[in-house]
XYZ file of C-alpha atoms in Angstrom:
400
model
C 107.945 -2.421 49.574
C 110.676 -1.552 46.792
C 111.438 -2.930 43.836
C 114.442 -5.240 42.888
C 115.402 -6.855 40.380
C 115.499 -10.098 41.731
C 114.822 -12.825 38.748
C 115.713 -16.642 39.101
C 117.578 -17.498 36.859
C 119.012 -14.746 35.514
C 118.763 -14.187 32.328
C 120.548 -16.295 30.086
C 121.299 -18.762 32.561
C 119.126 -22.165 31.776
C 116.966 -23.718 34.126
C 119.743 -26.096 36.192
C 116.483 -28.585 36.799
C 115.313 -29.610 40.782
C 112.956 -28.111 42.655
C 112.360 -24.047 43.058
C 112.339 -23.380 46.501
C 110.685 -19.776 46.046
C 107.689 -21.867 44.035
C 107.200 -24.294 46.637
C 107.036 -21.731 49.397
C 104.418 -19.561 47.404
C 102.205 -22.927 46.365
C 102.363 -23.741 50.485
C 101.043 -19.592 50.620
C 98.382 -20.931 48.657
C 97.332 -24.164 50.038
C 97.466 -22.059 53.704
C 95.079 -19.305 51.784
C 92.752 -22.588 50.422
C 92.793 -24.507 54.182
C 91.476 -20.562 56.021
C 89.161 -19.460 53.444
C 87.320 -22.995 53.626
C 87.885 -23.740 57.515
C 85.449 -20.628 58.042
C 85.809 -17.020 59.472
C 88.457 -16.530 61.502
C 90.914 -13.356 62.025
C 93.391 -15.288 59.709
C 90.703 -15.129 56.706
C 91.416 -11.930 56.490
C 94.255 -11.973 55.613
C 94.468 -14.019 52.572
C 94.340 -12.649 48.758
C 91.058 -13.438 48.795
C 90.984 -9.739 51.160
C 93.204 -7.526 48.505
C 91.992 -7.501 45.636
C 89.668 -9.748 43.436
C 91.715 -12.634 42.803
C 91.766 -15.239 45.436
C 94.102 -18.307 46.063
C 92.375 -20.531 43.362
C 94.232 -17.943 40.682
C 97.614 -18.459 42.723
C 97.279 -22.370 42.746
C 96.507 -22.359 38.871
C 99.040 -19.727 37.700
C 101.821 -21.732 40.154
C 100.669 -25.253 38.324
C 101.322 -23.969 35.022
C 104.689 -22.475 36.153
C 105.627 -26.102 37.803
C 104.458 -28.151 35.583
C 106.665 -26.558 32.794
C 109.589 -26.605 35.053
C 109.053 -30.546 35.905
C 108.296 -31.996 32.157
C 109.768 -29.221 29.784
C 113.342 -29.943 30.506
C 112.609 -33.731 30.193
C 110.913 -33.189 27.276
C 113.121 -34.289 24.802
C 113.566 -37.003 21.562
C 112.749 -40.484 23.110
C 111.282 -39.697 26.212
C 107.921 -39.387 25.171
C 106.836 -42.859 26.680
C 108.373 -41.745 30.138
C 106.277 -38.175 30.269
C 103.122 -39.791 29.322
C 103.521 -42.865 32.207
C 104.534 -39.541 34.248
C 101.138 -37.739 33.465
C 99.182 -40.125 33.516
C 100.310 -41.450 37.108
C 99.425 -37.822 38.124
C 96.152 -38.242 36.582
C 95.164 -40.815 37.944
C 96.198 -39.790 41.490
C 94.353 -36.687 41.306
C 91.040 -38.686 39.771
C 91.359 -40.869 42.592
C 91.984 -37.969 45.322
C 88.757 -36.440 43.684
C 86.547 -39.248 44.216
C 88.057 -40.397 47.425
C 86.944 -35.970 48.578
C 83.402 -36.690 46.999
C 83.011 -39.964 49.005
C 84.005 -38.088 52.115
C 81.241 -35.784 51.398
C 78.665 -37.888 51.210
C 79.900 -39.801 54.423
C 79.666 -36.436 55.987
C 75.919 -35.860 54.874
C 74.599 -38.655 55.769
C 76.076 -38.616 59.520
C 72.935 -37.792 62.048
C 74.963 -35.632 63.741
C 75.771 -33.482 60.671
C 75.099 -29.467 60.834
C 71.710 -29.155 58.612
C 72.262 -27.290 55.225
C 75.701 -28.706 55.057
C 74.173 -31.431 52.173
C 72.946 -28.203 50.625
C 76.213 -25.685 50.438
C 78.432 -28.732 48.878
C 75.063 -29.281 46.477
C 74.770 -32.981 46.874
C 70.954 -32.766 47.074
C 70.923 -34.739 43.420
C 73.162 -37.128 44.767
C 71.425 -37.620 47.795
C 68.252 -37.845 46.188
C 69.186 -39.961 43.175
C 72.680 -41.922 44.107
C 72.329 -44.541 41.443
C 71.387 -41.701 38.390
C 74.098 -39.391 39.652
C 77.008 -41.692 39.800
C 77.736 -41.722 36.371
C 77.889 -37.607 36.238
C 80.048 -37.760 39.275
C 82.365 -40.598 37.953
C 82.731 -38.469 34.990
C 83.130 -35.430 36.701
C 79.689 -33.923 35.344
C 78.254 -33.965 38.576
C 80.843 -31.784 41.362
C 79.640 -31.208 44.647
C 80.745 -27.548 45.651
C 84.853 -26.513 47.294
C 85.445 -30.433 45.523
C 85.710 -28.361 41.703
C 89.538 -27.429 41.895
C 90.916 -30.991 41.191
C 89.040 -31.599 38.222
C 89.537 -28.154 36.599
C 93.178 -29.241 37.547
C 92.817 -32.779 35.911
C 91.226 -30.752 32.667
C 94.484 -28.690 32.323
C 96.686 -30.990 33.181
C 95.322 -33.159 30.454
C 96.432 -30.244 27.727
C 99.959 -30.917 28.931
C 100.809 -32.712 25.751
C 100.097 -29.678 23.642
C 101.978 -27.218 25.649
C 105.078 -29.346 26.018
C 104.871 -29.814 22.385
C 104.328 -25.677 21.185
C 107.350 -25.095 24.033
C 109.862 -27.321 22.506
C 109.581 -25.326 19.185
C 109.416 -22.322 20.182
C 105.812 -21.427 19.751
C 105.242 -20.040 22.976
C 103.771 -16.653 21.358
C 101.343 -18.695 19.084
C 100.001 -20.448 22.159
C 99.214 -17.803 24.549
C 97.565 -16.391 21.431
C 95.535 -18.857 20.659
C 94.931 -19.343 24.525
C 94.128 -15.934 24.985
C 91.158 -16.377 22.032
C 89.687 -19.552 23.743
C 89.442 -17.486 26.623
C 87.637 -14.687 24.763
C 85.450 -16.936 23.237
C 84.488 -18.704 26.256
C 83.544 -15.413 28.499
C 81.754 -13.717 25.419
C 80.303 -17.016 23.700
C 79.293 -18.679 27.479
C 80.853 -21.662 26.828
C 81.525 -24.621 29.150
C 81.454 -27.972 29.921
C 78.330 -29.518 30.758
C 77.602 -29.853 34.520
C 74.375 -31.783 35.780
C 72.283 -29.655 37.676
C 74.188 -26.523 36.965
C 72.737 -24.686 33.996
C 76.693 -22.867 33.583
C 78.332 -25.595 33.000
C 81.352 -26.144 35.281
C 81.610 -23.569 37.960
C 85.491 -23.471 37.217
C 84.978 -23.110 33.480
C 88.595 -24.899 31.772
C 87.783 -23.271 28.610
C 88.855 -19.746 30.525
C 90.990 -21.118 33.526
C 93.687 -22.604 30.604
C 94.475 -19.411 29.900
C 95.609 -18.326 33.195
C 97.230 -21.967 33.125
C 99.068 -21.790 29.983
C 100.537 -18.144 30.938
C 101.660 -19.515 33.943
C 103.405 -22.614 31.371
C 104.628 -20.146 29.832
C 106.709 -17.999 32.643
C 108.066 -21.317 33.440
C 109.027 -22.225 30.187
C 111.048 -19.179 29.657
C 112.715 -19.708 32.523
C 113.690 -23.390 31.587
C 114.654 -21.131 28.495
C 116.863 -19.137 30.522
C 114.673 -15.952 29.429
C 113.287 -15.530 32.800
C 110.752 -11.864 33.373
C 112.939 -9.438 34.067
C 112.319 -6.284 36.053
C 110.690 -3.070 34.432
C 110.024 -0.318 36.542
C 106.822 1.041 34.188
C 105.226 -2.658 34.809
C 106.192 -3.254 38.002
C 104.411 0.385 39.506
C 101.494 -0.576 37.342
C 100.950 -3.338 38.916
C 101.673 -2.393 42.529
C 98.797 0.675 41.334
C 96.637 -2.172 40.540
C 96.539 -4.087 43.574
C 96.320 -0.583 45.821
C 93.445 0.605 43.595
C 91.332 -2.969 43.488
C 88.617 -2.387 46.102
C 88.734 -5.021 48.935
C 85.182 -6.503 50.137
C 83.195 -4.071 52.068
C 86.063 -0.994 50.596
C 84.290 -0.405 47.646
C 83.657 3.639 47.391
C 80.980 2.960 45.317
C 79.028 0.668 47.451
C 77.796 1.579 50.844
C 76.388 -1.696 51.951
C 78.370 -4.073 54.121
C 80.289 -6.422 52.667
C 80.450 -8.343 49.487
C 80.229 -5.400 47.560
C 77.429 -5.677 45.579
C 77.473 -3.142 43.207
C 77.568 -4.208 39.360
C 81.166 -3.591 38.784
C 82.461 -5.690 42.128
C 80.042 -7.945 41.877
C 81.071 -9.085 38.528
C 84.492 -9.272 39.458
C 84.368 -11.288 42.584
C 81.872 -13.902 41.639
C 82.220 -14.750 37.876
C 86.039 -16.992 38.660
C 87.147 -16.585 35.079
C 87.046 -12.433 34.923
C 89.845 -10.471 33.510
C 89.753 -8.497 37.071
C 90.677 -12.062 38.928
C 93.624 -12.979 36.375
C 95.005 -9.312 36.368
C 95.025 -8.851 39.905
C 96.612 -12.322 40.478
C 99.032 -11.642 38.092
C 99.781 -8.406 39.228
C 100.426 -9.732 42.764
C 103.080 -12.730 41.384
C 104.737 -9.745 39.473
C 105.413 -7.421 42.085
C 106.381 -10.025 44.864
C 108.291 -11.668 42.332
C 110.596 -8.528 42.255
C 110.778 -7.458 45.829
C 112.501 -8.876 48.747
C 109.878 -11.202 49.398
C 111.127 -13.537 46.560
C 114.730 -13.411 47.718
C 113.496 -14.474 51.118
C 111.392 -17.448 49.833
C 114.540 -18.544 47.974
C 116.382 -18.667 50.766
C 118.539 -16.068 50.600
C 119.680 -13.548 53.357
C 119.022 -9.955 52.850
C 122.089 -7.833 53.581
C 119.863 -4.121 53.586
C 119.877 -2.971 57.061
C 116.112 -2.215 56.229
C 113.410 -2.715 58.571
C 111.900 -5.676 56.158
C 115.116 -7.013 55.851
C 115.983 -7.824 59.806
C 111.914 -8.893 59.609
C 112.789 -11.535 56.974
C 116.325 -12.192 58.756
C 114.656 -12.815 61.962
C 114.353 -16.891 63.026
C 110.317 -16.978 62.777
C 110.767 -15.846 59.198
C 113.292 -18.260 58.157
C 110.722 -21.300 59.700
C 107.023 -19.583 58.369
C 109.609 -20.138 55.214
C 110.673 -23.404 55.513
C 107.115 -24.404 56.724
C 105.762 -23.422 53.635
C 108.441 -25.023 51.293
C 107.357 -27.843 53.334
C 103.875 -27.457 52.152
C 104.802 -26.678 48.689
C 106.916 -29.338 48.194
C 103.880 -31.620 48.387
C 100.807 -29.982 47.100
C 98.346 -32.963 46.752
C 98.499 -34.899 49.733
C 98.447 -31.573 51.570
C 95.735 -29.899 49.706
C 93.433 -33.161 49.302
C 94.008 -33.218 53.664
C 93.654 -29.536 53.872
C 90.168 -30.087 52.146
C 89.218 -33.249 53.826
C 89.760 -31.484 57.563
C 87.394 -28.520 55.860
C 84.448 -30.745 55.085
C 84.661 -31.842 58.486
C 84.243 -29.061 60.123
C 81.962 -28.307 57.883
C 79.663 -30.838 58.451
C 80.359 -31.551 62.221
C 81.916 -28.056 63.925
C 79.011 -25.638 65.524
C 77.969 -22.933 63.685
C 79.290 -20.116 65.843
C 82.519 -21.283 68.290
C 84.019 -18.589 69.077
C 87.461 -17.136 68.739
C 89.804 -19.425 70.878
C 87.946 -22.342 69.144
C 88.539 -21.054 65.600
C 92.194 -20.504 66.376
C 92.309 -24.050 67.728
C 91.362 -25.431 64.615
C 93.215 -23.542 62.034
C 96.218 -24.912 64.179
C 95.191 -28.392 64.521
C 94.637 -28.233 60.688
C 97.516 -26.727 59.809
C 99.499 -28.577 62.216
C 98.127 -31.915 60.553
C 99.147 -30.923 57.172
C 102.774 -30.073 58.128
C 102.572 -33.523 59.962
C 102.086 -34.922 56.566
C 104.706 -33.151 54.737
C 107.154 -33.549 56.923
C 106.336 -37.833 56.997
C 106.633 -37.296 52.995
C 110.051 -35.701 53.091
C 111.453 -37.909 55.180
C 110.122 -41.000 53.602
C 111.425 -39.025 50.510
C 114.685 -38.861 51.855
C 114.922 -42.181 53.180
C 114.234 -43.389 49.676
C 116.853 -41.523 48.118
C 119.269 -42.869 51.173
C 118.718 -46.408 50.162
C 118.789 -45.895 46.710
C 122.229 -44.320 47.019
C 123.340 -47.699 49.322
C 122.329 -49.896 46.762
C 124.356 -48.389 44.036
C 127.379 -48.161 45.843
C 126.398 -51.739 47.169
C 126.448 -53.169 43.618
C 129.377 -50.730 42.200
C 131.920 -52.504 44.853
C-alpha cells in the first residue's frame, strides 16, 4: 500500500453537509468486524482488526461516532436551533436506551430457554439477575447492572450524552482546549482507576466513559475540522509512523516474546489486549484510520474510480469491489438497527447454536447473519427513499 494524499474535503473547502459515503462504508467495516468476532470462530474472525494489532472494532465504532456525530449536529449547530438539536439527541437517546433494554430482555429470554447451551447465563454474567430479578432491575434500568457483549450501547449513550459540551467548545473554536482537557480525564481515569459504578463488577464499567471520551472526542474533533474545512492532511513522517506501528504491534499468538499459544500472555500484551481503555488500543486504532485514510482504500470507499493501472487499483475497479462497497455503505448508513440485529442474531447463537459445528455450518451462519442485516438496511433505504418521494409529491402538490 502507498500513500496518497487523498483528504475529503480538501482543505479549505467546508463541509457541503449529507452523508459521507467513505464513513458509512468504514462504520458497516465495523459493524461486519462486531457481527464475526461475537458470532464465534470462524475463518472470517481472523480477519478482523481485532487480528492486527491491539485495537479491535469497538475503537473503530467509537472513533467513527465521534467523527459522525460532529458531521450531523456541528453544521446545524447554530443561533436558534438549540431546541431542534436537543429534540434530535434526545430522540437518539432514547432509541438507543430502548435498543439496550430491548438486547438485555433478549438475554434473559435466551437464559431461561431449556434448550439453552449451559454456561451461556454465565459468559453474558446474568447470574445476579437470574438469581435476584426484582433487586437487579433497578441497576439494569439504570445501566449499573450490564450483562456482558450488551456494554457498547450504554458507553455509547454516556458519550453521546456529552454532545452538548462538544458542540458548544466546537462552535468557538476551542477544539485544542477540549482534547486537552479530554486527554487529562483520560489520564486521570487510567492512573486514578476511576469509573462508574457497576453492580457486581468491582471496576466499575467494563467500557470505562471516563477513558473511552477521549477516543470519542478526538474522533469529534477530526470531524469538526472537517465541517471546518481543515480536514488532516497527508504527512509522509506520520503517515510511515503509523504504517510502522501497525506492522510492529504483535498479533495474538505473534508475540516474539511469548511462546505460548495464543492470547499472548506475557505482561506487556496482556495489558494491551485486555484493559479496553489502553493507550496501545487508541494508538493502534488511530494509526489504522490514518493510514487507510490516505491510501487508495479511502478513494475507493468514496466511490471514486482509481485510474493507476496498479494491481490494487483493477482489484478495487473490479465489480465485487464496487458491491462489498456499496454493501457496506448500506450497513453504515444505518448503524443501530443493524448493529442492535447484528447483536441480537449473536446471542442466539450463543445461547442455542452447538458448541462445535463445524466449518460449512459456521460459514452458513455468518451468511444468514449478514444476509439478515443487509435485508434490513436495504428495507430502511427504501422506506427512506419512499419517504423522501412523497414528501417531494406533496410539496409540489400544494405549490400548484
Amino acid at each position: 500500500m502507498t500513500a496518497t494524499r487523498t483528504t475529503a474535503p480538501p482543505s479549505g473547502a467546508a463541509w457541503p453537509g449529507g452523508r459521507d459515503s467513505a464513513l458509512d462504508v468504514w462504520r458497516g467495516f465495523a459493524l461486519v468486524a462486531i457481527f464475526v468476532n461475537h458470532a464465534g470462530d470462524s475463518v472470517l474472525q481472523r480477519l478482523t482488526p481485532l487480528n492486527f494489532g491491539f485495537s479491535d472494532a469497538a475503537e473503530l465504532f467509537v472513533l467513527f461516532a465521534g467523527h459522525a456525530a460532529a458531521l450531523a449536529y456541528l453544521p446545524r449547530h447554530r443561533p436558534g436551533g438549540a431546541a431542534v438539536l436537543r429534540r434530535r439527541l434526545l430522540g437518539r437517546l432514547g432509541r438507543l436506551y430502548a435498543a439496550h433494554l430491548g438486547l438485555a430482555a433478549l438475554a434473559l429470554g435466551l437464559a431461561l430457554l431449556p434448550l439453552a447451551r449451559p454456561g451461556f447465563a454465565a459468559r453474558l454474567g446474568l447470574g445476579p439477575l437470574l438469581a435476584d430479578p426484582a433487586g437487579m432491575a433497578l441497576p439494569l434500568l439504570g445501566l449499573g447492572l450490564q450483562p456482558h457483549y450488551l456494554d457498547i450501547l450504554p458507553l455509547y449513550l454516556a458519550l453521546l450524552a456529552l454532545l452538548p459540551l462538544l458542540l458548544g467548545a466546537a462552535a468557538r473554536g476551542w477544539l485544542a482546549p477540549l482534547l486537552g482537557g479530554s486527554a487529562a480525564l483520560w489520564l486521570a481515569a487510567g492512573l486514578g482507576r476511576l469509573n462508574l459504578p457497576a453492580a457486581g463488577a468491582a471496576e466499575g464499567w467494563f467500557f470505562n466513559p471516563l477513558s473511552w471520551q477521549f477516543l470519542f472526542a478526538i474522533g469529534f474533533a477530526t470531524g469538526a475540522r472537517r465541517v471546518l474545512g481543515r480536514g488532516l492532511p497527508w504527512r509522509p513522517g506520520p503517515w510511515w509512523a503509523a504504517l510502522l506501528l501497525l506492522l510492529a504491534s504483535p498479533s495474538p499468538g505473534t508475540c516474539p516474546a511469548c511462546p505460548t499459544p495464543p492470547p499472548c500472555r506475557c505482561p506487556p500484551c496482556w495489558w494491551c489486549r485486555t484493559r479496553p481503555s489502553s493507550p496501545c488500543r487508541g494508538c493502534c486504532a488511530l494509526a489504522l484510520c490514518y493510514v487507510v485514510a490516505h491510501s487508495p482504500l479511502q478513494g475507493w470507499a468514496r466511490g471514486a474510480q482509481p485510474a493507476a493501472a496498479a494491481p490494487l487499483a483493477r482489484l478495487l475497479r473490479a465489480a465485487p469491489a464496487r458491491w462489498l462497497r456499496e454493501a457496506l455503505a448500506r450497513l453504515g448508513r444505518n448503524t443501530l438497527p443493524v448493529f442492535v440485529l447484528g447483536l441480537a442474531l449473536s446471542l442466539g447463537g450463543m445461547a442455542l447454536r452447538p458448541p462445535a459445528p463445524g466449518l460449512a455450518a459456521d460459514a452458513l451462519w455468518l451468511a444468514a447473519g449478514l444476509g439478515l442485516q443487509l435485508g434490513l438496511a436495504a428495507w430502511r433505504d427504501h422506506h427512506r427513499a419512499r419517504a423522501r418521494a412523497q414528501a417531494v409529491d406533496a410539496t409540489v402538490t400544494r405549490a400548484t
